XYZ file of C-alpha atoms in Angstrom:
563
model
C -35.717 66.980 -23.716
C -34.468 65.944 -20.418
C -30.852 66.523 -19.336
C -28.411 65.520 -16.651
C -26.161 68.682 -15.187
C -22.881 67.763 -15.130
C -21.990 69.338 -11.937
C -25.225 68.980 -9.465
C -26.071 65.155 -11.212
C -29.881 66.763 -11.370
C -32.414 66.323 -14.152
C -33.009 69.157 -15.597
C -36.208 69.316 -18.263
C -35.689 71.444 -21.488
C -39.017 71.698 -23.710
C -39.731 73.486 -27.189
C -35.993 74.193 -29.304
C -34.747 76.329 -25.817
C -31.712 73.763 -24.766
C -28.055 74.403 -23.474
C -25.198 72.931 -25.383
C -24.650 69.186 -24.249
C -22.415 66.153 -24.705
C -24.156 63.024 -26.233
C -23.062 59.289 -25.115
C -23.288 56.020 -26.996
C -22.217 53.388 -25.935
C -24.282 49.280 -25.166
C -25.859 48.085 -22.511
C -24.728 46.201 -19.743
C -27.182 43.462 -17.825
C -30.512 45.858 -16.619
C -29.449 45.769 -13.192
C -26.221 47.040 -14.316
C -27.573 50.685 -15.337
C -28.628 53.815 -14.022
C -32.232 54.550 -14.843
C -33.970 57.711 -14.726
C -35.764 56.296 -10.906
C -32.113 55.790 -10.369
C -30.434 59.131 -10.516
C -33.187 60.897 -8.903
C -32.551 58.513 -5.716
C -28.668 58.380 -5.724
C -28.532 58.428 -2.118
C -28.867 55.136 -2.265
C -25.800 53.235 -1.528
C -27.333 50.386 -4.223
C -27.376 52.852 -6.967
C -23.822 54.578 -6.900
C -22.443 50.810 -6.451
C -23.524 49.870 -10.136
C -21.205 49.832 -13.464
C -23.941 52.025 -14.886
C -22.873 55.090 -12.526
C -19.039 54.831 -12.901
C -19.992 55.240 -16.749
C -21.783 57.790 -16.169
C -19.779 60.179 -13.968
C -16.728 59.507 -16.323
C -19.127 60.602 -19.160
C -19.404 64.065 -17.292
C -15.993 64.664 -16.337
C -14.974 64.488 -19.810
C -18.263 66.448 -20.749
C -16.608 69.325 -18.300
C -12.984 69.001 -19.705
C -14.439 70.300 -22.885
C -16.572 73.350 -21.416
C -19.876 71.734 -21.486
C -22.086 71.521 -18.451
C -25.082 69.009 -19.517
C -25.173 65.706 -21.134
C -27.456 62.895 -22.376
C -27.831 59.346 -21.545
C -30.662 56.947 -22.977
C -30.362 54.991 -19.767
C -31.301 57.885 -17.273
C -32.687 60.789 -19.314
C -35.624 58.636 -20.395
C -38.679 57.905 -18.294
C -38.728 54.353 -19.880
C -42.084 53.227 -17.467
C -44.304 56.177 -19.868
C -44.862 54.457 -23.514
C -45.556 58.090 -23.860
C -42.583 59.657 -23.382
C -40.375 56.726 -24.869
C -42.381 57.162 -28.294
C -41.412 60.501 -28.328
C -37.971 59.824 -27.477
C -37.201 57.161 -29.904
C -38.926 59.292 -32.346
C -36.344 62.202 -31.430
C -33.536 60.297 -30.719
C -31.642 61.156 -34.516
C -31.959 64.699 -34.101
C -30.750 64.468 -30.414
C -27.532 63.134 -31.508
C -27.796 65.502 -34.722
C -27.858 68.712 -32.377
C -25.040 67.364 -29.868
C -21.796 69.138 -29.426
C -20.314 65.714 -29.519
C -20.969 62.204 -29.401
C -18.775 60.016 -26.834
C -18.399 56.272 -27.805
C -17.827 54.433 -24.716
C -16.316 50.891 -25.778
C -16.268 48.858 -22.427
C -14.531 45.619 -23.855
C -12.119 47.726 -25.268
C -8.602 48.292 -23.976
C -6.592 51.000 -24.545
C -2.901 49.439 -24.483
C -3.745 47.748 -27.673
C -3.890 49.398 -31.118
C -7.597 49.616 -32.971
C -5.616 48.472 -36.494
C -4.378 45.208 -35.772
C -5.837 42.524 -37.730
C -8.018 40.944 -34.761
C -8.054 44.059 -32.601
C -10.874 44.057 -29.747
C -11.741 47.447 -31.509
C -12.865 45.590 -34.645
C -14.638 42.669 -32.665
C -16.389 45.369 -30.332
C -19.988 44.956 -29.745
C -20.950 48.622 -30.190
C -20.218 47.836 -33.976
C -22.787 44.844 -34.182
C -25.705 46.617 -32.335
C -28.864 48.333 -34.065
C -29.137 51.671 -32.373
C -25.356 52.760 -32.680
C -25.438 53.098 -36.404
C -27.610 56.470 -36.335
C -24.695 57.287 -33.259
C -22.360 56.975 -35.907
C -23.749 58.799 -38.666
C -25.942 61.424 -36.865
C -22.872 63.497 -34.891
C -21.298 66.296 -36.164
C -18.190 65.115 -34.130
C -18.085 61.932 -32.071
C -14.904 60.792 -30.362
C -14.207 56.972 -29.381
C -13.265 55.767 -25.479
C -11.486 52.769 -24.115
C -13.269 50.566 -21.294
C -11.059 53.014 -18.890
C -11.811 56.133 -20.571
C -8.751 57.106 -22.547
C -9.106 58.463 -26.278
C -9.257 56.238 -28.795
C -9.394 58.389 -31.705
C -12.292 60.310 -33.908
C -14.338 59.566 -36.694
C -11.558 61.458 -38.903
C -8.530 59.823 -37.771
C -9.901 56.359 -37.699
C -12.230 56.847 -40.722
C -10.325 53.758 -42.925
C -10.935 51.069 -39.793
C -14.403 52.520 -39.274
C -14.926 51.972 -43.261
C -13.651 48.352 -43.091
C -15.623 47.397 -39.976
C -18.793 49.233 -40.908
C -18.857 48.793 -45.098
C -19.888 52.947 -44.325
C -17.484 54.687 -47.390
C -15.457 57.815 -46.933
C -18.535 60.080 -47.898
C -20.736 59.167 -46.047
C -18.646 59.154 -42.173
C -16.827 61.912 -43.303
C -19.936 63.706 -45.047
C -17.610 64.987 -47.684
C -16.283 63.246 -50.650
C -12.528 63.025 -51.776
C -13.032 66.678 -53.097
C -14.146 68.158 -49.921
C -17.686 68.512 -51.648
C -20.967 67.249 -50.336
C -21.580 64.025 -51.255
C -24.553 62.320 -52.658
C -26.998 61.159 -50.020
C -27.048 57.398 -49.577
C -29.548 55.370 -51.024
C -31.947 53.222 -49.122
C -30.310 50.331 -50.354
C -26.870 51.465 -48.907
C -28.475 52.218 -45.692
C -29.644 48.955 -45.402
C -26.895 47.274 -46.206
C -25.030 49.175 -43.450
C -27.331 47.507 -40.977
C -27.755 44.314 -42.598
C -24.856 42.878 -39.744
C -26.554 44.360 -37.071
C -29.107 43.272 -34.254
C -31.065 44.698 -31.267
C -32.792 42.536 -28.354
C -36.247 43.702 -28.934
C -37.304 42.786 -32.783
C -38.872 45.746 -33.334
C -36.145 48.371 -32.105
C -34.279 46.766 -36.104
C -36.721 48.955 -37.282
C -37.142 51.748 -35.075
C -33.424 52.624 -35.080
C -33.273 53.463 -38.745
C -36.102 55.781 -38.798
C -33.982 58.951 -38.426
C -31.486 57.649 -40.551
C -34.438 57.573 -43.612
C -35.890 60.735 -42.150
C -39.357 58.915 -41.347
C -41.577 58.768 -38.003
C -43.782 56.232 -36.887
C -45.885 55.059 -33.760
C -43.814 52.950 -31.587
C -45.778 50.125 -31.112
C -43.786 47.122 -29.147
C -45.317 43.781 -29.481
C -45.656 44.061 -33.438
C -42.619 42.208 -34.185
C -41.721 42.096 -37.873
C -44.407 43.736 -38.485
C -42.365 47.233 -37.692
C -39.408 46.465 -40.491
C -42.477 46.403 -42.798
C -44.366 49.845 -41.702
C -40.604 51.035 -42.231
C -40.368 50.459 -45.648
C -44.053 51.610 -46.399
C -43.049 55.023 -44.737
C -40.026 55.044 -46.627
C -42.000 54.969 -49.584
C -45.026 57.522 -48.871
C -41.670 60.440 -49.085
C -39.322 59.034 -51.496
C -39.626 57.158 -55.102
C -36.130 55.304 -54.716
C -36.683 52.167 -55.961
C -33.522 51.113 -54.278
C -35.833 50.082 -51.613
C -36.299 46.549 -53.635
C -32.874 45.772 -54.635
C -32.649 42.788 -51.729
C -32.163 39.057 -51.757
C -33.664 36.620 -49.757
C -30.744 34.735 -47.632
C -30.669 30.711 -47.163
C -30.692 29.060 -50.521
C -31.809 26.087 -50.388
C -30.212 22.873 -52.441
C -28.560 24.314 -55.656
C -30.290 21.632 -58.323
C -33.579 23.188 -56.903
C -32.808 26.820 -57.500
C -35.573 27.915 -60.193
C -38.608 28.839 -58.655
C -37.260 28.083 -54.929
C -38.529 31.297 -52.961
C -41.446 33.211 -53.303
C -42.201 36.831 -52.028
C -43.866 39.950 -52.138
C -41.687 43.025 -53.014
C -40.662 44.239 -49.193
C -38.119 42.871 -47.246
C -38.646 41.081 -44.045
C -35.464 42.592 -42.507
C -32.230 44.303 -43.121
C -30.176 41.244 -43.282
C -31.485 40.747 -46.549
C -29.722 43.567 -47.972
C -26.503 42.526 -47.349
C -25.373 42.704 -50.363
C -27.310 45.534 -51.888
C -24.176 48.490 -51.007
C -23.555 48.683 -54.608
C -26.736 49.383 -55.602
C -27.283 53.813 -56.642
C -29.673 56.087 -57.166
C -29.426 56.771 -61.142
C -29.143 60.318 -62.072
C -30.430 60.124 -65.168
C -34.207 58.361 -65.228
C -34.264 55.758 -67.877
C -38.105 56.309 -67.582
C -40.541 58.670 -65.879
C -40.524 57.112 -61.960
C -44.397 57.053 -60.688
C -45.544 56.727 -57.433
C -45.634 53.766 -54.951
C -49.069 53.025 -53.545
C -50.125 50.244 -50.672
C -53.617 49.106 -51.598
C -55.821 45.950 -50.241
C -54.846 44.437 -53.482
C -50.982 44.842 -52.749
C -48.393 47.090 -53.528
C -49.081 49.321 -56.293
C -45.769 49.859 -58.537
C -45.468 50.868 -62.269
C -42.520 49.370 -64.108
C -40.698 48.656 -67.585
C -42.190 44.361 -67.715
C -40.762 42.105 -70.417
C -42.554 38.925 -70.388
C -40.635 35.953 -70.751
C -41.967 33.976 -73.303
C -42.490 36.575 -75.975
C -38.964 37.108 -76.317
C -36.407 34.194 -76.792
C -33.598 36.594 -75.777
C -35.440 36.438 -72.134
C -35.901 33.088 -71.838
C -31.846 32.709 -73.105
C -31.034 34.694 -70.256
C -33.036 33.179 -67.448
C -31.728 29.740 -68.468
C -28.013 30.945 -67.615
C -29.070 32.356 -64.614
C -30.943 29.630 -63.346
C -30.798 25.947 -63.092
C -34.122 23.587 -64.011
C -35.433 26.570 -65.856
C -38.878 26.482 -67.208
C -40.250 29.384 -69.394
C -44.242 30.401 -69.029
C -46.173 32.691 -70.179
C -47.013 34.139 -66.598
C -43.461 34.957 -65.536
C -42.571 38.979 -65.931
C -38.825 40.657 -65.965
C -39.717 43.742 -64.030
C -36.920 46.427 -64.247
C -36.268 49.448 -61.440
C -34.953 52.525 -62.253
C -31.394 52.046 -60.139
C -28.295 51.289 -61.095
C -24.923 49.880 -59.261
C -21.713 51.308 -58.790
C -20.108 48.485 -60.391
C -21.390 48.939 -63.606
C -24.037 50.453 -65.929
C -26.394 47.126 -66.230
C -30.285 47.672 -64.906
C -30.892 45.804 -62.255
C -34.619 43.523 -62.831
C -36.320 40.823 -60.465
C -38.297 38.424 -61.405
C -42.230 38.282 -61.306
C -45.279 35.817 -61.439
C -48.433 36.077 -62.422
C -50.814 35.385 -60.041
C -55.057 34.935 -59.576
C -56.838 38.569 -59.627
C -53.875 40.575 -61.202
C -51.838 40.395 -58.758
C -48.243 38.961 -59.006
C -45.346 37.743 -56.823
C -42.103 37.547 -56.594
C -40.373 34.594 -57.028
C -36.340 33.812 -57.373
C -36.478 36.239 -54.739
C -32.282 35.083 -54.036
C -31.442 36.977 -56.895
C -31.674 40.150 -58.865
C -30.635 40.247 -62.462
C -28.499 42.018 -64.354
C -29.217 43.073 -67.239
C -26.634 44.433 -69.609
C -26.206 48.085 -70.820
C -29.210 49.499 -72.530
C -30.823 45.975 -72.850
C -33.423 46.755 -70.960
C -34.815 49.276 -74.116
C -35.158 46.150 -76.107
C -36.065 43.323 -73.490
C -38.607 45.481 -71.775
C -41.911 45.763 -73.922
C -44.570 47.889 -71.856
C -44.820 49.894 -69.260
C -47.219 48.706 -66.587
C -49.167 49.402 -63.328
C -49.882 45.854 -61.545
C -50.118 44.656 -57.763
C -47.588 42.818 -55.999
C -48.976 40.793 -52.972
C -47.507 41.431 -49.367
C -47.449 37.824 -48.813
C -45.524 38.552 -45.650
C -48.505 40.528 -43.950
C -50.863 37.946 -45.588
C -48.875 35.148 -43.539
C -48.485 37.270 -40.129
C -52.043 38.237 -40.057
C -53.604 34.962 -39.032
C -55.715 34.475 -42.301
C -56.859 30.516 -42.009
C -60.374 30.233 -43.724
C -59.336 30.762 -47.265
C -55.215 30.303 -47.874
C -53.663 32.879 -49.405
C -50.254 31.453 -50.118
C -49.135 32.217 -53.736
C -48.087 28.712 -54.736
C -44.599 27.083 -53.691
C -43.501 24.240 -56.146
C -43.320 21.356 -54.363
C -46.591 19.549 -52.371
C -44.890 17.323 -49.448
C -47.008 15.111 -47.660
C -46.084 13.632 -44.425
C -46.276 10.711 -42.250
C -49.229 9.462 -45.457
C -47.970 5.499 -45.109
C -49.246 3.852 -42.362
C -50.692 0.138 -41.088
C -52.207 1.746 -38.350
C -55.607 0.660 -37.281
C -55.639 -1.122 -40.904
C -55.253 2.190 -42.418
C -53.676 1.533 -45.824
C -52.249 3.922 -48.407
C -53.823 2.441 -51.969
C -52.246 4.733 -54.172
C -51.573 7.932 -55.171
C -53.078 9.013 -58.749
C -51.735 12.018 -60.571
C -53.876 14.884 -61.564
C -53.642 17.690 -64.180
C -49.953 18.398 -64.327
C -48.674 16.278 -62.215
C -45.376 13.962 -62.788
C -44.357 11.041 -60.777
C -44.050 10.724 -56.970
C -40.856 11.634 -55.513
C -40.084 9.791 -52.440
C -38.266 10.513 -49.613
C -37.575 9.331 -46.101
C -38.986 11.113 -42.871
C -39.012 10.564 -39.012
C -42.132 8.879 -37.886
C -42.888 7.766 -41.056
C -42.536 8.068 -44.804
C -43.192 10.683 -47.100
C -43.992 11.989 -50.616
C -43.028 15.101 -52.418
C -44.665 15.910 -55.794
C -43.064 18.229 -58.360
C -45.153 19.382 -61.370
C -44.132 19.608 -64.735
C -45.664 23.356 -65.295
C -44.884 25.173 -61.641
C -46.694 27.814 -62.526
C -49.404 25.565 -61.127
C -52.645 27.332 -62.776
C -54.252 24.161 -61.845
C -53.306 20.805 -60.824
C -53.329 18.306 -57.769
C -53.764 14.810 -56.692
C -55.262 12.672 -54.626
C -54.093 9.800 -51.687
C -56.579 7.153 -51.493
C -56.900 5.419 -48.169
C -59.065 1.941 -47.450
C -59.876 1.543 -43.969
C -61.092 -2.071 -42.102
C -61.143 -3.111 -45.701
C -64.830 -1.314 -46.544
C -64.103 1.834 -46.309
C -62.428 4.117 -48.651
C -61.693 8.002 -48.636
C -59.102 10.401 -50.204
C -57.058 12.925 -49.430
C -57.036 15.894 -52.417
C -54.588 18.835 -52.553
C -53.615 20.831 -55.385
C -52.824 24.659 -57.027
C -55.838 26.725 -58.754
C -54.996 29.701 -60.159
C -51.941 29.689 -58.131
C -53.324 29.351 -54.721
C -53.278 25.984 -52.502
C -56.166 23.765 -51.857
C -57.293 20.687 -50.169
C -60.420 18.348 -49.490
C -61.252 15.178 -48.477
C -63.626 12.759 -50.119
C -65.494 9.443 -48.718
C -66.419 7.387 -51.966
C -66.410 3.718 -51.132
C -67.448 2.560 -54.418
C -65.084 4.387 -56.475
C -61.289 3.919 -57.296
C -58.620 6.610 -57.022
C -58.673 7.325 -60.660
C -62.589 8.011 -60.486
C -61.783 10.012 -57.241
C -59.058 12.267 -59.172
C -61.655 12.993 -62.188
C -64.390 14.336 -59.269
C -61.569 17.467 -59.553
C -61.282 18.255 -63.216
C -63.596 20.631 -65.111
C -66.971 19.859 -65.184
C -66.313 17.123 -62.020
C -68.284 16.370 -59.180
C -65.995 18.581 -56.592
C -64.194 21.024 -59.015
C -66.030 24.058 -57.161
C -63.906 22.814 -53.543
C -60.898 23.826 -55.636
C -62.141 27.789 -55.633
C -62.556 27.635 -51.692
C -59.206 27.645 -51.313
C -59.105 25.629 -48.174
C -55.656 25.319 -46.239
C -57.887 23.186 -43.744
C -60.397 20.888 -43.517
C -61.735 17.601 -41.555
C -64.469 15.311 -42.297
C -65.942 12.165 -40.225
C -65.274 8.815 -42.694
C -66.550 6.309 -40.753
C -67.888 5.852 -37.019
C -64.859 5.504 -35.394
C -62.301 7.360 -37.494
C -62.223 11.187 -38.681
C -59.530 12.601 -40.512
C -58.132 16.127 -40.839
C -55.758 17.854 -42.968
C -53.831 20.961 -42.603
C -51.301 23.131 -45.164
C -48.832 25.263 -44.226
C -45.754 26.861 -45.780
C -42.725 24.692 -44.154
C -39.690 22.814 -45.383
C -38.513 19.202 -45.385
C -35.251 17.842 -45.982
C -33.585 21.287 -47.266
C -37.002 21.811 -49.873
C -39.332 24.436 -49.404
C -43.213 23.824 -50.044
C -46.574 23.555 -48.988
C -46.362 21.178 -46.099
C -49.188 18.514 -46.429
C -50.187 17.143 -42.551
C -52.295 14.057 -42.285
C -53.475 12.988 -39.010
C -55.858 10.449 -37.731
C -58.416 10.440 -34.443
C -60.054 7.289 -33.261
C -62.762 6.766 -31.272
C -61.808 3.724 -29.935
C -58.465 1.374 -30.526
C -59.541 -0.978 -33.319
């Protein structure tokens, strides 16, 4: 660990346990050419350097360090070599117990004043940006004692006289700043749920640092890896998990509902988050004492995330299929949607909290309704639940962010949209389109550059069904465009039949047809050459249109030459 001494302004470098008591600062970042870095402080004869904002804050820092006996402090913005990936791995992986082992923690709040007092209704105290960044949370929570500063360095208060405003601004309760409940006892630790929820509000500049900053506060370590994006929130949780079975960890919601009369079956998921803001409102949520079953353990396998849980399946029980209907709008029962139930409860009251699963291709299942979490009443769970069960829940997630093309992977979304499919163009001409399988009738809907079709199917569980879009072109030539769900997983093809009609075209898909094996491909992507001048391609991705989520159908044309 590398300190600053108070009274020579030297770096002083303390390995192994062997350090000298030393004052702690948090506080946010100004612009980069604002602070003192560590190149900084060991050139200060530079006029430049003891000009910036950066070193006022920092010399202020020491003074008070010295008003209070102690001779050393630490700054993230000097103490750090920040050019050695090295050395800032290690640091960000020691950072908690840094603050931890501090005498005290100093909160410097420079768009603070101190003429105005922290309580009022629209103090800058409560709007202060320290509260809405990433890394001062474990600042908070880590300190034995931490003390808060106006932008001119007077004392605000501590964490114990202004533990009510903190508790308001933060959602943190009186346990957990105070670490001691109402009793003076120890409290209960916090719940990974809670944890999350405390830094649900909060944000950091680089993507990954939303992840990074909570690692001391779950007691984890990782490699710091910058570059990985998202992909760091997820290696969180999966840490989380190898050291501790609270099943907390799932009790999140996905945010942006989309249009209310489309609720059922509107967001589909894997079991991790994909960031803290989804757990927004997940404070309630409690580690339960008592186990209403024997908790086993999490495991992250190439087939998904391993879980074992209490599953009632919905259409073996009226009572579930009662319930879902109140809780969700254009509800359809099947038999390949689960009630899985997590060993949690709330602070609100004693009903089990359950999420709701589908049934995928190879065993493994999804989430879907990810926007909610039920509730299910009391000991209800007992009756509703009807085996205990070890399945796989797909990371879809990973699967999206790890550039997987040949074969989609996409655990089905239910709506199809295709766009831009009418056109004159080059005496391209939309013929019809024929319903397949499941499928009801064509919605239509308006869209820039063209118009549009959505298709909804009457059974969204989608185990298979598609249809086709049958094109003529300079009156001769006729091909189709074919996309549909097989065993839940996105397909499409095209097909150049100029002799046969869009029905005949559609029945080249069903068992025992001409092209049913292009359905197990599982193509997101394809092209094909239909004439000598024209080819056509078509591409699926996961997207939205016109506030609906779905499998995004993209048509597009290339000419050889203008006809």
């Amino acid at each position: 660990m590398r300190l600053l001494n108070c009274e020579t302004f030297k770096l002083e470098n303390f390995p192994g346990t062997e350090k000298p008591p030393y004052a702690i600062l948090s506080h946010t970042w100004g612009k980069d050419e604002d602070e003192v870095t560590l190149q900084g402080v060991q050139g200060l004869e530079a006029v430049e350097v003891t000009n910036r904002p950066g070193f006022a804050k920092i010399t202020n820092f020491c003074r008070e360090a010295i008003v209070q006996d102690l001779r050393y402090v630490w700054v993230d913005t000097c103490c750090i070599d920040k050019t050695s990936s090295s050395e800032l791995s290690e640091a960000i992986n020691s950072m908690f117990r840094w603050y931890q082992e501090a005498e005290v923690c100093y909160v410097y709040l420079a768009d603070v004043p101190s003429d105005e007092d922290p309580h009022f209704e629209d103090s800058a105290f409560r709007r202060s940006r320290w509260f809405t960044r990433g890394w001062t949370l474990q600042e908070l929570l880590a300190p034995s004692s931490v003390i808060f500063y106006s932008k001119d360095w007077i004392e605000i208060g501590t964490v114990p006289t202004l533990q009510e405003l903190l508790t308001q601004i933060t959602g943190i309760e009186r346990q957990n700043l105070l670490d001691e409940d109402a009793a003076g006892s120890l409290p209960e630790m916090p719940c990974v749920a809670q944890i999350m929820s405390w830094a649900s509000k909060r944000w950091s500049t680089r993507l990954e640092d939303v992840a990074y900053s909570l690692m001391g506060l779950f007691g984890v370590h990782m490699p710091i890896i910058y570059g990985e994006g998202n992909n760091a929130f997820r290696r969180l949780q999966l840490a989380i998990m190898e050291d501790s079975n609270d099943q907390t960890i799932f009790m999140w919601k996905a945010s942006g509902l989309l249009d209310p009369d489309r609720e059922w079956a509107s967001t589909v998921s894997g079991l991790l988050a994909s960031s803290p803001s989804q757990f927004k409102d997940s404070a309630h949520f409690r580690i339960r004492r008592t186990h209403k079953f024997t908790p086993k353990p999490f495991a992250c396998t190439n087939m998904g995330l391993q879980v074992t849980l209490p599953l009632a399946y919905v259409s073996k029980n009226p009572e579930n299929e009662t319930m879902l209907a109140q809780e969700f709008s254009k509800f359809t029962a099947s038999e390949h949607l689960v009630i899985a139930f997590f060993d949690c409860a709330t602070s609100r009251n004693q009903d089990t909290p359950a999420i709701l699963l589908q049934q995928g291709s190879e065993g493994q299942y999804s989430r879907v309704c990810s926007h909610k979490i039920l509730q299910v009443k009391g000991d209800a769970k007992l009756r509703l639940a009807t085996e205990m069960k070890t399945i796989y829940i797909e990371d879809l997630d990973f699967v999206r962010r790890s550039g997987i093309k040949k074969k989609n992977r996409f655990i089905c979304l239910p709506l199809i949209i295709f766009k831009n499919v009418f056109t004159e163009m080059y005496r391209i001409r939309l013929k019809s389109g024929s319903p397949l399988g499941q499928f009801s009738e064509w919605i239509r809907a308006a869209d820039v550059g063209g118009e549009s079709l959505m298709l909804q199917p009457k059974d969204w569980q989608l185990r298979d069904t598609g249809g086709v879009l049958s094109y003529e072109y300079l009156e001769h030539s006729r091909f189709a465009v074919a996309v549909g769900y097989h065993n839940c997983r996105i397909w499409c093809d095209i097909v150049v039949e100029k002799s046969l009609s869009e029905d005949e075209m559609a029945e080249m898909y069903k068992p025992g047809g001409a092209r049913e094996h292009v359905k197990k491909l599982y193509l997101d992507r394809t092209s094909t050459l239909v004439s000598g001048t024209l080819s056509v391609s078509v591409t699926v991705k996961r997207g939205s249109f016109a506030g609906y989520t779905g499998n995004v159908v993209d048509i597009r044309f290339m000419f050889k030459s203008r006809i």
